[in-house]
């Protein structure tokens, strides 16, 4: 999975979750696993995927993080950054599945 495919997948993930106001620990782990796929294919994370990895990695092991307000704030920030990234980056590039 390349970074563009990840961003499209994450956008779909939020759509399927009916724009959930907060991510669960399981959902964050799923997102983290998909980020690892991007790193495997692209070699390193850049842009939005890099930002997201930095944001969620320390929280995956912090049991105190998952209170209502903190996780809602992170979820909102992820959605906002994803929309910004999609508008600025994805709309300018024709999609090609060739690597």
Short mmCIF file of C-alpha atoms in Angstrom, two decimals:
data_model
loop_
_atom_site.label_atom_id
_atom_site.label_comp_id
_atom_site.label_asym_id
_atom_site.label_seq_id
_atom_site.Cartn_x
_atom_site.Cartn_y
_atom_site.Cartn_z
CA UNK A 1 0.00 0.00 0.00
CA UNK A 2 1.45 3.37 -1.01
CA UNK A 3 0.73 6.61 0.84
CA UNK A 4 -1.99 7.71 -1.56
CA UNK A 5 -3.79 4.37 -1.25
CA UNK A 6 -3.51 4.64 2.53
CA UNK A 7 -5.14 8.07 2.55
CA UNK A 8 -7.98 6.84 0.35
CA UNK A 9 -8.37 3.77 2.57
CA UNK A 10 -8.48 5.91 5.73
CA UNK A 11 -11.05 8.22 4.17
CA UNK A 12 -13.18 5.17 3.41
CA UNK A 13 -12.55 3.81 6.90
CA UNK A 14 -14.04 6.95 8.42
CA UNK A 15 -16.97 6.81 5.99
CA UNK A 16 -17.75 3.21 6.91
CA UNK A 17 -17.55 4.05 10.60
CA UNK A 18 -20.21 6.72 10.00
CA UNK A 19 -17.72 9.43 10.88
CA UNK A 20 -17.28 8.12 14.40
CA UNK A 21 -16.42 10.86 16.86
CA UNK A 22 -13.73 8.78 18.53
CA UNK A 23 -11.44 5.96 17.50
CA UNK A 24 -11.14 2.86 19.63
CA UNK A 25 -7.80 1.28 20.60
CA UNK A 26 -8.55 -1.54 18.13
CA UNK A 27 -9.17 0.97 15.32
CA UNK A 28 -5.93 2.81 16.10
CA UNK A 29 -4.08 -0.51 15.91
CA UNK A 30 -5.67 -1.22 12.52
CA UNK A 31 -4.59 2.21 11.27
CA UNK A 32 -1.09 1.63 12.63
CA UNK A 33 -0.89 -1.72 10.82
CA UNK A 34 -1.84 -0.05 7.56
CA UNK A 35 0.80 2.63 8.14
CA UNK A 36 3.33 -0.19 8.48
CA UNK A 37 2.25 -1.44 5.04
CA UNK A 38 2.91 2.02 3.60
CA UNK A 39 6.36 2.06 5.18
CA UNK A 40 7.07 -1.40 3.79
CA UNK A 41 6.24 -0.32 0.22
CA UNK A 42 7.38 3.33 0.23
CA UNK A 43 10.47 2.74 2.37
CA UNK A 44 9.66 5.62 4.68
CA UNK A 45 6.63 7.59 5.69
CA UNK A 46 6.19 11.13 4.43
CA UNK A 47 3.55 13.82 4.68
CA UNK A 48 0.26 12.89 6.30
CA UNK A 49 1.16 9.22 6.97
CA UNK A 50 4.33 10.32 8.78
CA UNK A 51 2.41 12.88 10.83
CA UNK A 52 -0.23 10.28 11.71
CA UNK A 53 2.35 7.67 12.77
CA UNK A 54 3.98 10.23 15.09
CA UNK A 55 0.58 11.13 16.54
CA UNK A 56 -0.70 7.62 17.26
CA UNK A 57 2.40 5.58 18.13
CA UNK A 58 2.89 6.91 21.69
CA UNK A 59 -0.85 6.70 22.35
CA UNK A 60 -1.07 3.00 21.51
CA UNK A 61 0.80 2.13 24.70
CA UNK A 62 -0.75 4.83 26.92
CA UNK A 63 -3.75 3.38 28.75
CA UNK A 64 -4.59 6.84 30.14
CA UNK A 65 -4.94 8.28 26.66
CA UNK A 66 -8.28 6.70 25.90
CA UNK A 67 -10.48 9.01 27.91
CA UNK A 68 -13.37 10.56 26.01
CA UNK A 69 -11.98 14.05 25.42
CA UNK A 70 -8.45 13.10 24.39
CA UNK A 71 -9.53 10.48 21.88
CA UNK A 72 -12.26 12.72 20.45
CA UNK A 73 -9.72 15.51 19.98
CA UNK A 74 -7.25 13.17 18.26
CA UNK A 75 -9.97 11.74 16.01
CA UNK A 76 -11.07 15.23 14.97
CA UNK A 77 -7.48 16.28 14.31
CA UNK A 78 -6.84 13.17 12.19
CA UNK A 79 -9.97 13.83 10.12
CA UNK A 80 -9.04 17.49 9.64
CA UNK A 81 -5.49 16.69 8.58
CA UNK A 82 -6.71 13.93 6.25
CA UNK A 83 -9.14 16.28 4.50
CA UNK A 84 -6.42 18.92 4.13
CA UNK A 85 -3.96 16.37 2.76
CA UNK A 86 -6.52 14.96 0.32
CA UNK A 87 -7.49 18.39 -0.97
CA UNK A 88 -3.92 19.66 -1.35
CA UNK A 89 -2.23 16.50 -2.58
CA UNK A 90 -4.54 13.92 -4.01
CA UNK A 91 -6.59 16.26 -6.16
CA UNK A 92 -3.45 17.45 -7.98
CA UNK A 93 -2.18 14.01 -8.95
CA UNK A 94 -3.73 11.58 -11.40
CA UNK A 95 -4.07 8.18 -9.79
CA UNK A 96 -1.86 5.39 -11.04
CA UNK A 97 -1.64 1.99 -9.43
CA UNK A 98 1.80 1.48 -10.95
CA UNK A 99 4.63 1.60 -8.46
#
